[in-house]
């Protein structure tokens, strides 16, 4: 973990309420896709946890949906403005177990962390299929970006306005894959858990106090004991998940 | 040279800054970030007789200038704290540490304190009496002078190290409770624990926190904490550890003027993991600004306005 000051390079709308922010700063603490950062915002007591969408040595890309006051404040920020960010939080995805043909399932703002993961897996020579689930056509983002990485991309919309009609899990039945990685809202994660034939990893969300393991605000029960989503997660292996309802 | 050292119940502290229980784990998360030996000491996560998962999530709600937590004393239980956490803590922290203890019966408190008292690195026992008494209809021990005194006596009877009773602010007369603890043999008083609070999610029409209510802390509670520290420190002879909303060197000095011998910092650590280190670094400059050479000399030094 590292605390440092990042400078906003770009902050652009991808859809009506989803924004992409590119920041420059010290990314040395980020070690794996699926990790997150925790962003301090002027006048807000707690930091905002947001997944790493992409990173290199000097830049960090995040994609966020405006849902409340904090994300609305982020949306209003201009290039050149600075943000105090904790980086390198959480475990991230384990790429070593993907097999040759991993499938990545992202739902809504669960799509962003799939991007750097897809980038790394394709660079490793894996045949990557990405399934992007959205409610409706106007909410879709990053389809072209995943294609540009060389992934097979399937888009599913719940209302059928674009791509496959259904959920991110709908295309799974006809797909040949060795392993899965997913991030999305909890109902989607449960559906992925049921619909997948292989082992895999899923990323969870919880309200956080600190984001670095100090407060026990984000604990959950797993089959391998109590875990802190911020520190021992947010990524969990399918085999250890214990659904609480 | 400014003098930052203070003496808390017979043990010297290099400075009065102490991360508060529940916001600093067992120290090693923070040791990755800075040398935690710069701290006066720290109070580790509230420890109970048996392991506890705590409350269901969500456990955290944001507030203006503060937060509510309903962690519910998640901890691995005293035996595992001694066998697994203290050895790790010892690797990164080389000063006496404050052991924070919770319980749900008088016997629980005595049991856990007796075990921790035998640990070499434990310097003080900080006994959190804000917990509900399962034998007393669920009322918190800290809301009645008799119950708080009973816990104090039971713990004092089985321990040798200084016992600091940590009080809840959710009471009508905190002074009477502090005095009862002093009379029962407490070596110090720390305050305040979190204030009972609640937030509602307007969209879902549900409490933000699964447990409905939780403990409110952070900068917003600072004035209440200063007031209670002032009241208690001027009513008892034993040292008082002040906390509640402290987030700067100025806040530390204000707490000390109100009567605190040492000062704990809680929620601020969660937002800025370097908060305590920064406060310690800032203290000499702020002391100079207010013409303070020796922190010990300002304890309880607030001068009241003359009555007209
Ligand atoms: C590990 C992790 C990764 C995330 N990655 C992304 C991402 O890549 N893109 C994205 O758009 N969103 C992501 N989120 C959700 C994001 O944190 C929330 O949408 C954001 O905090 C809302 O802030 P706000 O001030 O706009 O909302 P408000 O409702 O005003 O926030 C009030 C408080 O609740 C917290 N909160 C509200 N919603 C959530 C939530 N869903 N999860 C956790 N805390 C919440 C806020 O952090 C804040 O403390 C992630 C959450 C977690 C835990
Ligand atoms: C997440 C969290 C967990 C806490 N856990 C404990 C605990 O286990 N035992 C205890 O005595 N106090 C606990 N507290 C209370 C703090 O130690 C402190 O008394 C209170 O938060 C007020 O200080 P602050 O405003 O600086 O946070 C906790 C506070 C927070 C925010
Ligand atoms: S948010 Fe503090 S431990 Fe996870």
mmCIF file of C-alpha atoms in Angstrom, chain A:
data_model
loop_
_atom_site.group_PDB
_atom_site.id
_atom_site.type_symbol
_atom_site.label_atom_id
_atom_site.label_comp_id
_atom_site.label_asym_id
_atom_site.label_seq_id
_atom_site.Cartn_x
_atom_site.Cartn_y
_atom_site.Cartn_z
ATOM 1 C CA UNK A 1 0.000 0.000 0.000
ATOM 2 C CA UNK A 2 1.112 3.509 -0.745
ATOM 3 C CA UNK A 3 -0.403 6.942 -0.195
ATOM 4 C CA UNK A 4 0.390 9.452 -2.902
ATOM 5 C CA UNK A 5 -0.915 12.426 -4.814
ATOM 6 C CA UNK A 6 -2.143 11.834 -8.352
ATOM 7 C CA UNK A 7 -2.877 14.447 -11.002
ATOM 8 C CA UNK A 8 -5.957 14.113 -13.186
ATOM 9 C CA UNK A 9 -4.996 13.847 -16.852
ATOM 10 C CA UNK A 10 -8.456 13.221 -18.305
ATOM 11 C CA UNK A 11 -11.956 12.819 -16.899
ATOM 12 C CA UNK A 12 -14.420 11.906 -19.645
ATOM 13 C CA UNK A 13 -17.962 10.556 -19.843
ATOM 14 C CA UNK A 14 -18.325 7.026 -21.250
ATOM 15 C CA UNK A 15 -22.116 6.953 -20.843
ATOM 16 C CA UNK A 16 -24.736 9.127 -19.133
ATOM 17 C CA UNK A 17 -23.428 8.353 -15.667
ATOM 18 C CA UNK A 18 -20.194 6.391 -16.088
ATOM 19 C CA UNK A 19 -16.896 8.265 -16.247
ATOM 20 C CA UNK A 20 -13.333 7.347 -17.041
ATOM 21 C CA UNK A 21 -10.558 9.122 -15.181
ATOM 22 C CA UNK A 22 -6.906 8.870 -16.149
ATOM 23 C CA UNK A 23 -4.462 9.956 -13.454
ATOM 24 C CA UNK A 24 -0.713 10.301 -13.393
ATOM 25 C CA UNK A 25 1.297 9.413 -10.320
ATOM 26 C CA UNK A 26 3.197 6.714 -8.486
ATOM 27 C CA UNK A 27 1.592 3.357 -9.332
ATOM 28 C CA UNK A 28 4.415 1.239 -7.910
ATOM 29 C CA UNK A 29 2.236 -0.287 -5.173
ATOM 30 C CA UNK A 30 -0.237 -1.796 -7.668
ATOM 31 C CA UNK A 31 0.734 -5.408 -8.231
ATOM 32 C CA UNK A 32 -2.247 -7.173 -9.843
ATOM 33 C CA UNK A 33 -5.472 -6.562 -11.748
ATOM 34 C CA UNK A 34 -8.487 -6.717 -9.440
ATOM 35 C CA UNK A 35 -6.839 -4.523 -6.816
ATOM 36 C CA UNK A 36 -8.465 -1.225 -5.913
ATOM 37 C CA UNK A 37 -7.529 2.279 -4.852
ATOM 38 C CA UNK A 38 -9.106 4.407 -2.108
ATOM 39 C CA UNK A 39 -9.643 8.031 -3.024
ATOM 40 C CA UNK A 40 -9.865 10.932 -0.563
ATOM 41 C CA UNK A 41 -12.337 13.630 -1.606
ATOM 42 C CA UNK A 42 -12.499 17.182 -0.289
ATOM 43 C CA UNK A 43 -15.122 17.443 2.457
ATOM 44 C CA UNK A 44 -15.855 13.703 2.581
ATOM 45 C CA UNK A 45 -14.833 11.851 5.719
ATOM 46 C CA UNK A 46 -14.245 8.423 4.180
ATOM 47 C CA UNK A 47 -12.310 7.566 1.043
ATOM 48 C CA UNK A 48 -14.052 6.068 -2.007
ATOM 49 C CA UNK A 49 -12.929 2.590 -3.091
ATOM 50 C CA UNK A 50 -12.650 2.192 -6.886
ATOM 51 C CA UNK A 51 -11.165 -0.714 -8.859
ATOM 52 C CA UNK A 52 -8.044 -0.350 -10.929
ATOM 53 C CA UNK A 53 -9.196 -0.532 -14.556
ATOM 54 C CA UNK A 54 -5.731 -0.215 -16.046
ATOM 55 C CA UNK A 55 -2.274 0.952 -15.006
ATOM 56 C CA UNK A 56 1.278 1.277 -16.193
ATOM 57 C CA UNK A 57 4.390 2.718 -14.530
ATOM 58 C CA UNK A 58 3.072 6.258 -14.364
ATOM 59 C CA UNK A 59 -0.665 6.233 -15.051
ATOM 60 C CA UNK A 60 -3.757 4.842 -13.418
ATOM 61 C CA UNK A 61 -7.137 4.481 -15.142
ATOM 62 C CA UNK A 62 -10.376 4.143 -13.191
ATOM 63 C CA UNK A 63 -13.964 3.959 -14.372
ATOM 64 C CA UNK A 64 -16.679 5.070 -11.980
ATOM 65 C CA UNK A 65 -20.421 5.410 -11.955
ATOM 66 C CA UNK A 66 -21.952 8.517 -10.411
ATOM 67 C CA UNK A 67 -24.199 7.160 -7.658
ATOM 68 C CA UNK A 68 -23.884 9.643 -4.809
ATOM 69 C CA UNK A 69 -22.222 12.810 -3.591
ATOM 70 C CA UNK A 70 -18.639 11.578 -3.723
ATOM 71 C CA UNK A 71 -18.728 10.269 -7.256
ATOM 72 C CA UNK A 72 -20.626 13.408 -8.345
ATOM 73 C CA UNK A 73 -17.740 15.431 -6.932
ATOM 74 C CA UNK A 74 -15.269 13.304 -8.921
ATOM 75 C CA UNK A 75 -17.252 13.892 -12.089
ATOM 76 C CA UNK A 76 -16.884 17.659 -11.651
ATOM 77 C CA UNK A 77 -13.084 17.527 -11.373
ATOM 78 C CA UNK A 78 -10.879 18.897 -14.150
ATOM 79 C CA UNK A 79 -7.570 17.790 -15.629
ATOM 80 C CA UNK A 80 -4.719 19.234 -13.572
ATOM 81 C CA UNK A 81 -6.559 18.828 -10.259
ATOM 82 C CA UNK A 82 -5.005 16.542 -7.662
ATOM 83 C CA UNK A 83 -6.316 13.581 -5.664
ATOM 84 C CA UNK A 84 -4.886 11.898 -2.550
ATOM 85 C CA UNK A 85 -5.083 8.152 -3.271
ATOM 86 C CA UNK A 86 -4.131 4.969 -1.432
ATOM 87 C CA UNK A 87 -2.947 2.454 -4.013
ATOM 88 C CA UNK A 88 -2.120 -1.223 -4.022
ATOM 89 C CA UNK A 89 -5.121 -2.274 -1.933
ATOM 90 C CA UNK A 90 -6.532 -5.793 -1.933
ATOM 91 C CA UNK A 91 -5.222 -9.065 -3.283
ATOM 92 C CA UNK A 92 -6.215 -8.907 -6.968
ATOM 93 C CA UNK A 93 -6.786 -11.795 -9.348
ATOM 94 C CA UNK A 94 -4.443 -14.771 -9.517
ATOM 95 C CA UNK A 95 -3.586 -15.168 -13.201
ATOM 96 C CA UNK A 96 -1.507 -18.303 -12.788
ATOM 97 C CA UNK A 97 -4.504 -20.654 -12.643
ATOM 98 C CA UNK A 98 -6.432 -19.405 -15.705
ATOM 99 C CA UNK A 99 -5.763 -22.353 -18.052
ATOM 100 C CA UNK A 100 -5.650 -21.680 -21.808
ATOM 101 C CA UNK A 101 -9.162 -20.356 -22.342
ATOM 102 C CA UNK A 102 -10.349 -18.196 -19.423
ATOM 103 C CA UNK A 103 -13.690 -16.409 -19.555
ATOM 104 C CA UNK A 104 -14.076 -12.971 -17.935
ATOM 105 C CA UNK A 105 -17.534 -11.786 -16.913
ATOM 106 C CA UNK A 106 -18.104 -8.147 -16.026
ATOM 107 C CA UNK A 107 -21.438 -6.597 -15.092
ATOM 108 C CA UNK A 108 -22.010 -2.818 -15.113
ATOM 109 C CA UNK A 109 -19.252 -1.106 -13.131
ATOM 110 C CA UNK A 110 -17.825 -4.590 -12.545
ATOM 111 C CA UNK A 111 -16.474 -4.353 -16.098
ATOM 112 C CA UNK A 112 -13.488 -2.034 -15.381
ATOM 113 C CA UNK A 113 -11.286 -4.477 -13.400
ATOM 114 C CA UNK A 114 -11.683 -7.010 -16.226
ATOM 115 C CA UNK A 115 -9.742 -4.719 -18.548
ATOM 116 C CA UNK A 116 -6.223 -4.941 -17.122
ATOM 117 C CA UNK A 117 -6.896 -8.608 -16.379
ATOM 118 C CA UNK A 118 -7.764 -9.259 -20.043
ATOM 119 C CA UNK A 119 -4.706 -7.290 -21.104
ATOM 120 C CA UNK A 120 -2.389 -9.385 -18.920
ATOM 121 C CA UNK A 121 -3.990 -12.709 -19.869
ATOM 122 C CA UNK A 122 -3.825 -11.996 -23.619
ATOM 123 C CA UNK A 123 -0.199 -10.937 -23.179
ATOM 124 C CA UNK A 124 0.391 -14.352 -21.598
ATOM 125 C CA UNK A 125 -0.939 -15.917 -24.819
ATOM 126 C CA UNK A 126 -4.306 -17.015 -23.410
ATOM 127 C CA UNK A 127 -7.405 -17.176 -25.560
ATOM 128 C CA UNK A 128 -9.608 -14.783 -23.586
ATOM 129 C CA UNK A 129 -13.386 -14.494 -23.913
ATOM 130 C CA UNK A 130 -14.986 -11.466 -22.272
ATOM 131 C CA UNK A 131 -18.702 -11.295 -21.539
ATOM 132 C CA UNK A 132 -19.958 -7.816 -20.723
ATOM 133 C CA UNK A 133 -23.385 -7.560 -19.102
ATOM 134 C CA UNK A 134 -25.393 -4.324 -19.099
ATOM 135 C CA UNK A 135 -29.037 -3.411 -18.560
ATOM 136 C CA UNK A 136 -29.491 -1.668 -21.882
ATOM 137 C CA UNK A 137 -27.619 -0.443 -24.954
ATOM 138 C CA UNK A 138 -27.043 3.115 -23.701
ATOM 139 C CA UNK A 139 -25.128 1.791 -20.676
ATOM 140 C CA UNK A 140 -22.539 -0.141 -22.690
ATOM 141 C CA UNK A 141 -18.898 0.921 -22.475
ATOM 142 C CA UNK A 142 -15.497 -0.570 -23.314
ATOM 143 C CA UNK A 143 -16.682 -3.112 -25.892
ATOM 144 C CA UNK A 144 -14.186 -1.799 -28.488
ATOM 145 C CA UNK A 145 -11.380 -1.539 -25.964
ATOM 146 C CA UNK A 146 -11.678 -5.248 -25.133
ATOM 147 C CA UNK A 147 -11.817 -6.135 -28.838
ATOM 148 C CA UNK A 148 -8.655 -4.094 -29.415
ATOM 149 C CA UNK A 149 -6.872 -6.352 -26.921
ATOM 150 C CA UNK A 150 -7.718 -9.298 -29.168
ATOM 151 C CA UNK A 151 -10.339 -10.868 -26.879
ATOM 152 C CA UNK A 152 -13.541 -12.539 -28.070
ATOM 153 C CA UNK A 153 -16.167 -10.126 -26.797
ATOM 154 C CA UNK A 154 -19.812 -10.989 -26.171
ATOM 155 C CA UNK A 155 -22.168 -8.253 -24.964
ATOM 156 C CA UNK A 156 -25.398 -9.189 -23.192
ATOM 157 C CA UNK A 157 -28.173 -6.706 -22.413
ATOM 158 C CA UNK A 158 -31.016 -7.508 -20.057
ATOM 159 C CA UNK A 159 -33.570 -5.840 -22.354
ATOM 160 C CA UNK A 160 -32.103 -7.256 -25.573
ATOM 161 C CA UNK A 161 -31.415 -3.799 -27.021
ATOM 162 C CA UNK A 162 -27.902 -4.874 -28.062
ATOM 163 C CA UNK A 163 -26.026 -8.175 -28.428
ATOM 164 C CA UNK A 164 -27.342 -11.254 -26.671
ATOM 165 C CA UNK A 165 -30.598 -10.779 -24.780
ATOM 166 C CA UNK A 166 -30.077 -11.864 -21.199
ATOM 167 C CA UNK A 167 -27.468 -11.685 -18.473
ATOM 168 C CA UNK A 168 -23.704 -12.062 -18.529
ATOM 169 C CA UNK A 169 -24.255 -15.723 -17.674
ATOM 170 C CA UNK A 170 -26.561 -16.378 -20.648
ATOM 171 C CA UNK A 171 -23.766 -17.038 -23.201
ATOM 172 C CA UNK A 172 -21.894 -19.373 -20.826
ATOM 173 C CA UNK A 173 -23.816 -22.508 -21.781
ATOM 174 C CA UNK A 174 -22.367 -22.578 -25.311
ATOM 175 C CA UNK A 175 -18.869 -21.586 -24.306
ATOM 176 C CA UNK A 176 -15.761 -23.724 -23.920
ATOM 177 C CA UNK A 177 -13.613 -22.270 -21.121
ATOM 178 C CA UNK A 178 -11.003 -23.421 -18.623
ATOM 179 C CA UNK A 179 -11.573 -20.964 -15.757
ATOM 180 C CA UNK A 180 -13.601 -17.839 -14.938
ATOM 181 C CA UNK A 181 -12.967 -14.400 -13.455
ATOM 182 C CA UNK A 182 -15.835 -12.088 -12.559
ATOM 183 C CA UNK A 183 -16.821 -8.792 -10.990
ATOM 184 C CA UNK A 184 -20.282 -7.274 -10.750
ATOM 185 C CA UNK A 185 -23.267 -6.764 -8.479
ATOM 186 C CA UNK A 186 -23.915 -9.547 -5.956
ATOM 187 C CA UNK A 187 -26.962 -11.046 -7.730
ATOM 188 C CA UNK A 188 -24.778 -11.452 -10.805
ATOM 189 C CA UNK A 189 -21.977 -13.062 -8.813
ATOM 190 C CA UNK A 190 -24.447 -15.580 -7.423
ATOM 191 C CA UNK A 191 -25.692 -16.351 -10.919
ATOM 192 C CA UNK A 192 -22.116 -16.797 -12.169
ATOM 193 C CA UNK A 193 -21.371 -19.068 -9.225
ATOM 194 C CA UNK A 194 -24.286 -21.311 -10.212
ATOM 195 C CA UNK A 195 -23.859 -21.162 -13.977
ATOM 196 C CA UNK A 196 -20.134 -21.845 -14.236
ATOM 197 C CA UNK A 197 -18.820 -25.341 -14.809
ATOM 198 C CA UNK A 198 -15.254 -24.592 -13.763
ATOM 199 C CA UNK A 199 -13.440 -23.087 -10.837
ATOM 200 C CA UNK A 200 -12.921 -19.337 -10.798
ATOM 201 C CA UNK A 201 -12.473 -16.112 -8.869
ATOM 202 C CA UNK A 202 -14.952 -13.364 -8.050
ATOM 203 C CA UNK A 203 -14.534 -9.857 -6.696
ATOM 204 C CA UNK A 204 -16.772 -8.568 -3.885
ATOM 205 C CA UNK A 205 -17.849 -5.144 -2.651
ATOM 206 C CA UNK A 206 -18.515 -3.935 0.862
ATOM 207 C CA UNK A 207 -18.796 -0.597 2.632
ATOM 208 C CA UNK A 208 -15.355 0.216 3.914
ATOM 209 C CA UNK A 209 -13.913 2.195 6.791
ATOM 210 C CA UNK A 210 -10.231 2.065 5.924
ATOM 211 C CA UNK A 211 -9.701 -0.166 2.885
ATOM 212 C CA UNK A 212 -6.402 -1.523 4.221
ATOM 213 C CA UNK A 213 -7.291 -4.072 6.875
ATOM 214 C CA UNK A 214 -7.291 -2.003 10.050
ATOM 215 C CA UNK A 215 -10.932 -1.529 11.071
ATOM 216 C CA UNK A 216 -12.763 -4.830 10.448
ATOM 217 C CA UNK A 217 -15.532 -2.860 8.760
ATOM 218 C CA UNK A 218 -15.709 -5.111 5.710
ATOM 219 C CA UNK A 219 -15.521 -8.631 7.140
ATOM 220 C CA UNK A 220 -17.268 -11.620 5.641
ATOM 221 C CA UNK A 221 -17.490 -15.295 6.485
ATOM 222 C CA UNK A 222 -15.940 -17.754 4.054
ATOM 223 C CA UNK A 223 -15.429 -21.502 4.089
ATOM 224 C CA UNK A 224 -11.787 -20.807 4.948
ATOM 225 C CA UNK A 225 -12.548 -18.460 7.849
ATOM 226 C CA UNK A 226 -13.325 -14.801 8.384
ATOM 227 C CA UNK A 227 -11.922 -12.504 5.732
ATOM 228 C CA UNK A 228 -11.634 -8.768 5.244
ATOM 229 C CA UNK A 229 -12.873 -7.899 1.768
ATOM 230 C CA UNK A 230 -10.412 -5.007 1.563
ATOM 231 C CA UNK A 231 -7.288 -6.913 2.536
ATOM 232 C CA UNK A 232 -7.865 -10.668 2.125
ATOM 233 C CA UNK A 233 -10.141 -9.870 -0.865
ATOM 234 C CA UNK A 234 -11.802 -8.318 -2.765
ATOM 235 C CA UNK A 235 -11.119 -11.389 -4.913
ATOM 236 C CA UNK A 236 -12.244 -14.742 -3.500
ATOM 237 C CA UNK A 237 -11.919 -18.217 -4.982
ATOM 238 C CA UNK A 238 -15.202 -19.897 -5.868
ATOM 239 C CA UNK A 239 -14.373 -22.781 -3.491
ATOM 240 C CA UNK A 240 -14.183 -20.574 -0.412
ATOM 241 C CA UNK A 241 -17.371 -18.562 -0.904
ATOM 242 C CA UNK A 242 -20.120 -18.813 1.648
ATOM 243 C CA UNK A 243 -23.248 -16.947 0.549
ATOM 244 C CA UNK A 244 -24.953 -15.357 3.518
ATOM 245 C CA UNK A 245 -28.435 -15.519 2.054
#
